[in-house]
């Protein structure tokens, strides 16, 4: 149903602090200082290299500090630390050249070296800082979206569990009520029906608690339920269940078909005198599963579809599939009602 985005806090922290400490440039600065201390000559390239490398080292260190320190949680704080480190880098670069090679600073304009240092920092450190901030913002957005999906999923699971818990006692009540009604008519037949009911519940109850079931399992339960009901109504009631093997493998919400069958029994078959029947069929076409329950009973009445069963089916289909699934109730020309569930055909998971 949903596409989960799992981003751990550790992954976010590792990715968002991808800036590396400038150990290599720091070593180069120390090497240049050592070379300058041993050399008796003063060259312009040595002075400029030291100034640029020292400035870059300090600016990169400021970038790493702003990204790796956990108390800098806001982008404004990180940019402020970076700007302060850039100013420190500019000052240190200029001071390094004037301190170690003062004669070399008099041959060019005072603004030239600071301009070169700033241009070098903006060409190297600034793009890295912008890239890291973009990554941070992207990760924060993904984490927010993941949290939102997680909350929505938890709410959906809780809602489905509540709906499932609502329909189970409703289903069991109707089944037991049918058994009780038969006791007053034929005790021996009621005993036979009770045996069938116990065997049916023993097979059905473990699967009812699951989030999904196969259509085949649901059709088998429906057939067992109708066999039990057939004992009560006798030869005047007939039913059929038809579905290909590949269709029976599709997943559906538990008790979805049973709700349609119960609705047909209660509102169509029981009140109708004479021969009655229920036909259950299922087919799949173009990735769409269609399950149909037809009865030749009393047809549409005021109370049809107002009970727990059908409302529950509608709620669960809406929660799981949205507009991709629907429940239709239509009158048949020959009498009775045709109830149809349309939903995506899947053998994966509905959760």
Short mmCIF file of C-alpha atoms in Angstrom, two decimals:
data_model
loop_
_atom_site.label_atom_id
_atom_site.label_comp_id
_atom_site.label_asym_id
_atom_site.label_seq_id
_atom_site.Cartn_x
_atom_site.Cartn_y
_atom_site.Cartn_z
CA UNK A 1 0.00 0.00 0.00
CA UNK A 2 2.34 2.25 0.96
CA UNK A 3 6.29 2.83 -0.25
CA UNK A 4 8.39 3.00 3.04
CA UNK A 5 11.44 5.30 3.20
CA UNK A 6 13.78 4.06 5.95
CA UNK A 7 16.51 6.52 6.90
CA UNK A 8 18.19 5.93 10.25
CA UNK A 9 19.50 8.76 12.39
CA UNK A 10 23.01 7.39 12.07
CA UNK A 11 22.78 7.36 8.26
CA UNK A 12 21.55 10.95 8.25
CA UNK A 13 24.35 12.04 10.54
CA UNK A 14 27.02 10.24 8.49
CA UNK A 15 25.77 11.56 5.14
CA UNK A 16 25.23 15.11 6.33
CA UNK A 17 28.76 15.36 7.76
CA UNK A 18 30.60 14.16 4.67
CA UNK A 19 33.02 17.11 4.91
CA UNK A 20 36.52 15.86 5.71
CA UNK A 21 39.00 17.51 8.02
CA UNK A 22 41.84 19.18 6.03
CA UNK A 23 44.66 17.00 7.34
CA UNK A 24 46.47 16.92 4.00
CA UNK A 25 46.50 20.69 3.55
CA UNK A 26 47.48 21.11 7.19
CA UNK A 27 50.44 18.83 6.62
CA UNK A 28 51.34 20.88 3.51
CA UNK A 29 51.27 24.09 5.57
CA UNK A 30 53.56 22.57 8.18
CA UNK A 31 55.86 21.33 5.42
CA UNK A 32 56.06 24.79 3.85
CA UNK A 33 56.79 26.35 7.23
CA UNK A 34 59.56 23.83 7.82
CA UNK A 35 60.97 24.44 4.35
CA UNK A 36 60.87 28.20 4.91
CA UNK A 37 62.67 27.82 8.20
CA UNK A 38 65.47 25.82 6.58
CA UNK A 39 65.72 27.82 3.38
CA UNK A 40 67.83 30.93 3.14
CA UNK A 41 65.99 32.27 0.10
CA UNK A 42 62.62 33.98 0.02
CA UNK A 43 60.49 33.20 -3.06
CA UNK A 44 57.09 34.55 -4.04
CA UNK A 45 55.58 31.13 -4.84
CA UNK A 46 56.43 29.90 -1.35
CA UNK A 47 54.77 32.91 0.27
CA UNK A 48 51.62 32.70 -1.89
CA UNK A 49 51.34 28.92 -1.47
CA UNK A 50 51.59 29.21 2.29
CA UNK A 51 48.98 31.98 2.40
CA UNK A 52 46.50 30.05 0.19
CA UNK A 53 47.00 26.70 1.91
CA UNK A 54 46.72 28.21 5.39
CA UNK A 55 43.55 30.08 4.44
CA UNK A 56 42.04 26.97 2.82
CA UNK A 57 42.94 24.81 5.85
CA UNK A 58 41.23 27.16 8.28
CA UNK A 59 38.15 27.62 6.08
CA UNK A 60 37.79 23.86 5.53
CA UNK A 61 38.24 23.25 9.25
CA UNK A 62 35.44 25.76 9.91
CA UNK A 63 33.23 23.91 7.42
CA UNK A 64 33.88 20.59 9.14
CA UNK A 65 33.27 22.14 12.54
CA UNK A 66 29.92 23.59 11.46
CA UNK A 67 28.79 20.28 9.91
CA UNK A 68 30.06 17.82 12.50
CA UNK A 69 29.16 19.59 15.74
CA UNK A 70 25.68 18.38 16.78
CA UNK A 71 24.72 21.62 18.54
CA UNK A 72 24.71 23.51 15.22
CA UNK A 73 21.22 22.31 14.29
CA UNK A 74 20.12 25.25 12.14
CA UNK A 75 21.51 26.28 8.78
CA UNK A 76 21.97 29.87 9.98
CA UNK A 77 24.28 28.72 12.77
CA UNK A 78 26.36 26.63 10.40
CA UNK A 79 26.71 29.45 7.86
CA UNK A 80 27.71 31.86 10.65
CA UNK A 81 30.47 29.48 11.80
CA UNK A 82 31.66 29.09 8.21
CA UNK A 83 31.73 32.86 7.58
CA UNK A 84 33.71 33.42 10.79
CA UNK A 85 36.16 30.74 9.73
CA UNK A 86 36.53 32.40 6.30
CA UNK A 87 37.32 35.74 7.93
CA UNK A 88 39.84 34.00 10.19
CA UNK A 89 41.33 32.26 7.15
CA UNK A 90 41.63 35.57 5.26
CA UNK A 91 43.33 37.27 8.20
CA UNK A 92 45.69 34.33 8.81
CA UNK A 93 46.66 34.09 5.13
CA UNK A 94 47.52 37.76 4.86
CA UNK A 95 49.34 37.78 8.19
CA UNK A 96 51.33 34.68 7.26
CA UNK A 97 52.81 36.35 4.19
CA UNK A 98 53.53 39.66 5.89
CA UNK A 99 55.04 37.92 8.90
CA UNK A 100 57.40 35.55 7.12
CA UNK A 101 58.11 37.43 3.87
CA UNK A 102 57.41 41.15 4.40
CA UNK A 103 59.49 42.27 1.39
CA UNK A 104 57.20 40.31 -0.97
CA UNK A 105 54.05 42.17 0.07
CA UNK A 106 55.27 45.57 -1.08
CA UNK A 107 55.44 44.61 -4.76
CA UNK A 108 51.66 44.36 -5.31
CA UNK A 109 48.45 46.16 -4.27
CA UNK A 110 47.20 45.59 -0.74
CA UNK A 111 43.85 44.20 -1.94
CA UNK A 112 45.34 41.64 -4.35
CA UNK A 113 46.30 38.91 -1.88
CA UNK A 114 42.99 39.08 0.09
CA UNK A 115 41.10 38.94 -3.21
CA UNK A 116 43.05 35.89 -4.34
CA UNK A 117 42.51 34.16 -1.00
CA UNK A 118 38.77 34.86 -1.02
CA UNK A 119 38.43 33.69 -4.63
CA UNK A 120 40.29 30.49 -3.79
CA UNK A 121 38.09 29.81 -0.74
CA UNK A 122 34.87 30.57 -2.62
CA UNK A 123 35.94 28.24 -5.43
CA UNK A 124 36.78 25.33 -3.11
CA UNK A 125 35.03 25.54 0.25
CA UNK A 126 31.79 27.35 -0.64
CA UNK A 127 30.54 24.77 -3.23
CA UNK A 128 31.20 21.98 -0.71
CA UNK A 129 29.25 23.89 1.95
CA UNK A 130 26.30 24.43 -0.39
CA UNK A 131 26.30 20.75 -1.40
CA UNK A 132 26.27 19.64 2.24
CA UNK A 133 23.41 21.98 3.09
CA UNK A 134 21.40 20.66 0.14
CA UNK A 135 22.03 17.11 1.35
CA UNK A 136 20.93 18.06 4.85
CA UNK A 137 17.73 19.63 3.58
CA UNK A 138 17.00 16.64 1.32
CA UNK A 139 17.58 14.19 4.15
CA UNK A 140 15.38 16.21 6.49
CA UNK A 141 12.63 16.22 3.89
CA UNK A 142 12.93 12.46 3.37
CA UNK A 143 12.95 11.84 7.11
CA UNK A 144 9.82 13.96 7.53
CA UNK A 145 8.12 12.11 4.69
CA UNK A 146 9.17 8.75 6.18
CA UNK A 147 7.80 9.76 9.56
CA UNK A 148 4.57 10.87 7.95
CA UNK A 149 4.20 7.57 6.08
CA UNK A 150 4.97 5.65 9.27
CA UNK A 151 2.27 7.50 11.20
CA UNK A 152 -0.23 7.04 8.37
CA UNK A 153 0.61 3.34 8.20
CA UNK A 154 0.17 2.92 11.95
CA UNK A 155 -3.17 4.73 11.81
CA UNK A 156 -4.30 2.56 8.90
CA UNK A 157 -3.27 -0.64 10.68
CA UNK A 158 -5.12 0.46 13.81
CA UNK A 159 -8.20 1.31 11.76
CA UNK A 160 -8.14 -2.03 9.96
CA UNK A 161 -7.67 -3.87 13.24
CA UNK A 162 -10.71 -2.06 14.68
CA UNK A 163 -12.79 -2.91 11.62
CA UNK A 164 -11.61 -6.51 11.77
CA UNK A 165 -12.51 -6.74 15.42
CA UNK A 166 -15.94 -5.30 14.60
CA UNK A 167 -16.83 -7.84 11.93
CA UNK A 168 -15.69 -10.99 13.75
CA UNK A 169 -18.37 -10.95 16.50
CA UNK A 170 -20.96 -9.94 13.89
CA UNK A 171 -20.03 -12.94 11.74
CA UNK A 172 -20.01 -15.36 14.68
CA UNK A 173 -23.31 -14.04 16.04
CA UNK A 174 -25.09 -14.67 12.74
CA UNK A 175 -23.65 -18.17 12.46
CA UNK A 176 -24.61 -19.14 16.01
CA UNK A 177 -28.06 -17.59 15.58
CA UNK A 178 -28.68 -19.87 12.61
CA UNK A 179 -27.66 -22.87 14.71
CA UNK A 180 -29.94 -21.86 17.58
CA UNK A 181 -32.90 -21.43 15.24
CA UNK A 182 -32.44 -24.97 13.96
CA UNK A 183 -32.43 -26.47 17.46
CA UNK A 184 -36.16 -25.77 17.83
CA UNK A 185 -36.92 -27.40 14.48
CA UNK A 186 -34.84 -30.59 14.42
CA UNK A 187 -32.53 -31.46 17.32
CA UNK A 188 -30.63 -34.19 15.48
CA UNK A 189 -30.12 -31.93 12.48
CA UNK A 190 -29.04 -29.16 14.82
CA UNK A 191 -26.45 -31.50 16.32
CA UNK A 192 -25.14 -32.27 12.85
CA UNK A 193 -25.01 -28.59 12.02
CA UNK A 194 -23.19 -27.83 15.27
CA UNK A 195 -20.54 -30.41 14.41
CA UNK A 196 -20.07 -28.77 11.01
CA UNK A 197 -19.88 -25.37 12.69
CA UNK A 198 -17.19 -26.48 15.13
CA UNK A 199 -15.12 -27.95 12.32
CA UNK A 200 -15.62 -24.79 10.27
CA UNK A 201 -14.57 -22.45 13.08
CA UNK A 202 -11.53 -24.57 13.92
CA UNK A 203 -10.31 -24.10 10.35
CA UNK A 204 -11.43 -20.50 9.89
CA UNK A 205 -10.57 -18.65 13.10
CA UNK A 206 -6.73 -18.64 12.83
CA UNK A 207 -6.93 -17.06 9.38
CA UNK A 208 -9.60 -14.53 10.33
CA UNK A 209 -7.10 -12.74 12.57
CA UNK A 210 -4.66 -12.23 9.71
CA UNK A 211 -4.47 -8.99 7.71
CA UNK A 212 -4.96 -10.84 4.43
CA UNK A 213 -6.27 -14.13 3.13
CA UNK A 214 -6.36 -15.76 -0.27
CA UNK A 215 -9.55 -15.72 -2.26
CA UNK A 216 -9.40 -19.52 -2.34
CA UNK A 217 -9.46 -19.73 1.45
CA UNK A 218 -12.29 -17.23 1.63
CA UNK A 219 -14.31 -19.15 -0.97
CA UNK A 220 -13.75 -22.40 0.92
CA UNK A 221 -15.07 -20.75 4.08
CA UNK A 222 -18.04 -19.38 2.18
CA UNK A 223 -18.80 -22.83 0.78
CA UNK A 224 -18.58 -24.39 4.26
CA UNK A 225 -20.85 -21.69 5.64
CA UNK A 226 -23.41 -22.26 2.89
CA UNK A 227 -23.29 -26.01 3.48
CA UNK A 228 -24.15 -25.36 7.11
CA UNK A 229 -26.97 -23.07 6.07
CA UNK A 230 -28.19 -25.62 3.56
CA UNK A 231 -28.97 -27.96 6.46
CA UNK A 232 -31.42 -25.39 7.79
CA UNK A 233 -33.20 -24.57 4.54
CA UNK A 234 -33.11 -28.04 3.03
CA UNK A 235 -33.37 -28.92 -0.68
CA UNK A 236 -34.95 -25.59 -1.60
CA UNK A 237 -31.59 -23.86 -1.18
CA UNK A 238 -28.72 -24.41 -3.65
CA UNK A 239 -25.42 -22.65 -4.19
CA UNK A 240 -22.34 -22.69 -6.42
CA UNK A 241 -18.77 -21.43 -6.03
CA UNK A 242 -16.60 -20.92 -9.14
CA UNK A 243 -13.09 -19.51 -9.52
CA UNK A 244 -9.98 -20.55 -11.45
CA UNK A 245 -6.90 -21.65 -9.52
CA UNK A 246 -4.87 -18.57 -10.43
CA UNK A 247 -7.71 -16.33 -9.31
CA UNK A 248 -8.03 -18.21 -6.02
CA UNK A 249 -4.40 -17.28 -5.25
CA UNK A 250 -5.21 -13.54 -5.16
CA UNK A 251 -5.20 -11.79 -1.78
CA UNK A 252 -8.28 -10.10 -0.33
CA UNK A 253 -9.31 -8.70 3.07
CA UNK A 254 -10.56 -11.52 5.35
CA UNK A 255 -14.35 -12.02 5.54
CA UNK A 256 -14.98 -9.73 2.56
CA UNK A 257 -16.78 -12.47 0.60
CA UNK A 258 -18.38 -13.81 3.77
CA UNK A 259 -19.95 -10.41 4.41
CA UNK A 260 -21.58 -10.45 0.98
CA UNK A 261 -22.80 -14.01 1.52
CA UNK A 262 -24.24 -13.19 4.94
CA UNK A 263 -25.96 -10.11 3.54
CA UNK A 264 -27.50 -12.21 0.74
CA UNK A 265 -28.69 -14.84 3.23
CA UNK A 266 -30.16 -12.39 5.72
CA UNK A 267 -31.84 -9.91 3.38
CA UNK A 268 -32.50 -12.00 0.27
CA UNK A 269 -32.64 -15.76 0.86
CA UNK A 270 -34.22 -16.19 4.30
CA UNK A 271 -37.27 -13.98 3.71
CA UNK A 272 -37.90 -15.43 0.22
CA UNK A 273 -40.25 -18.46 -0.04
CA UNK A 274 -39.69 -21.23 -2.57
CA UNK A 275 -36.46 -22.26 -4.27
CA UNK A 276 -33.54 -19.94 -3.63
CA UNK A 277 -29.86 -19.99 -4.53
CA UNK A 278 -26.61 -18.12 -4.21
CA UNK A 279 -23.89 -18.13 -6.86
CA UNK A 280 -20.37 -16.98 -6.08
CA UNK A 281 -17.92 -16.35 -8.91
CA UNK A 282 -14.55 -14.65 -9.28
CA UNK A 283 -12.46 -13.62 -12.27
CA UNK A 284 -9.37 -11.58 -13.02
CA UNK A 285 -8.78 -9.38 -16.04
CA UNK A 286 -6.13 -6.72 -16.74
CA UNK A 287 -4.89 -6.75 -13.15
CA UNK A 288 -8.38 -6.29 -11.71
CA UNK A 289 -10.04 -8.92 -9.51
CA UNK A 290 -13.84 -9.12 -9.60
CA UNK A 291 -15.81 -11.13 -7.04
CA UNK A 292 -19.56 -11.47 -7.53
CA UNK A 293 -22.21 -12.87 -5.19
CA UNK A 294 -25.63 -13.33 -6.83
CA UNK A 295 -28.88 -14.35 -5.14
CA UNK A 296 -32.43 -14.73 -6.43
CA UNK A 297 -33.95 -13.62 -3.16
CA UNK A 298 -36.21 -10.77 -2.18
CA UNK A 299 -34.14 -8.09 -3.89
CA UNK A 300 -33.52 -4.53 -2.75
CA UNK A 301 -35.17 -3.54 0.53
CA UNK A 302 -34.86 -0.46 2.70
CA UNK A 303 -32.50 -2.15 5.13
CA UNK A 304 -30.19 -3.65 2.47
CA UNK A 305 -26.63 -2.51 2.92
CA UNK A 306 -27.28 -0.71 6.21
CA UNK A 307 -25.77 -3.41 8.42
CA UNK A 308 -22.31 -3.85 9.83
CA UNK A 309 -21.12 -6.31 7.19
CA UNK A 310 -21.36 -4.27 4.00
CA UNK A 311 -20.34 -1.00 5.66
CA UNK A 312 -17.31 -2.80 7.04
CA UNK A 313 -16.37 -4.13 3.60
CA UNK A 314 -16.68 -0.63 2.12
CA UNK A 315 -14.52 0.87 4.87
CA UNK A 316 -11.77 -1.73 4.50
CA UNK A 317 -11.68 -1.46 0.70
CA UNK A 318 -11.42 2.32 0.98
CA UNK A 319 -8.67 2.11 3.59
CA UNK A 320 -6.60 -0.44 1.66
CA UNK A 321 -7.11 0.58 -1.96
CA UNK A 322 -8.74 4.01 -2.07
CA UNK A 323 -10.44 4.64 -5.39
CA UNK A 324 -8.88 1.51 -6.91
CA UNK A 325 -11.53 -0.69 -5.29
CA UNK A 326 -15.29 -0.51 -4.95
CA UNK A 327 -18.35 -2.43 -3.77
CA UNK A 328 -21.38 -2.42 -6.06
CA UNK A 329 -24.93 -3.57 -5.27
CA UNK A 330 -27.23 -3.96 -8.27
CA UNK A 331 -30.68 -5.52 -8.75
CA UNK A 332 -30.94 -8.51 -11.11
CA UNK A 333 -33.55 -8.62 -13.84
CA UNK A 334 -34.69 -12.07 -12.70
CA UNK A 335 -34.93 -10.92 -9.08
CA UNK A 336 -32.48 -10.74 -6.27
CA UNK A 337 -29.27 -8.75 -5.92
CA UNK A 338 -25.83 -8.90 -7.47
CA UNK A 339 -23.05 -7.74 -5.13
CA UNK A 340 -19.66 -7.16 -6.74
CA UNK A 341 -16.27 -6.36 -5.24
CA UNK A 342 -13.65 -4.94 -7.64
CA UNK A 343 -10.08 -4.53 -6.41
CA UNK A 344 -6.52 -4.83 -7.73
CA UNK A 345 -5.48 -8.44 -8.28
CA UNK A 346 -2.38 -9.13 -6.23
CA UNK A 347 -0.62 -12.11 -4.72
CA UNK A 348 1.77 -9.94 -2.69
CA UNK A 349 0.72 -8.05 0.43
CA UNK A 350 -2.20 -5.73 1.11
CA UNK A 351 -0.54 -4.01 4.06
#
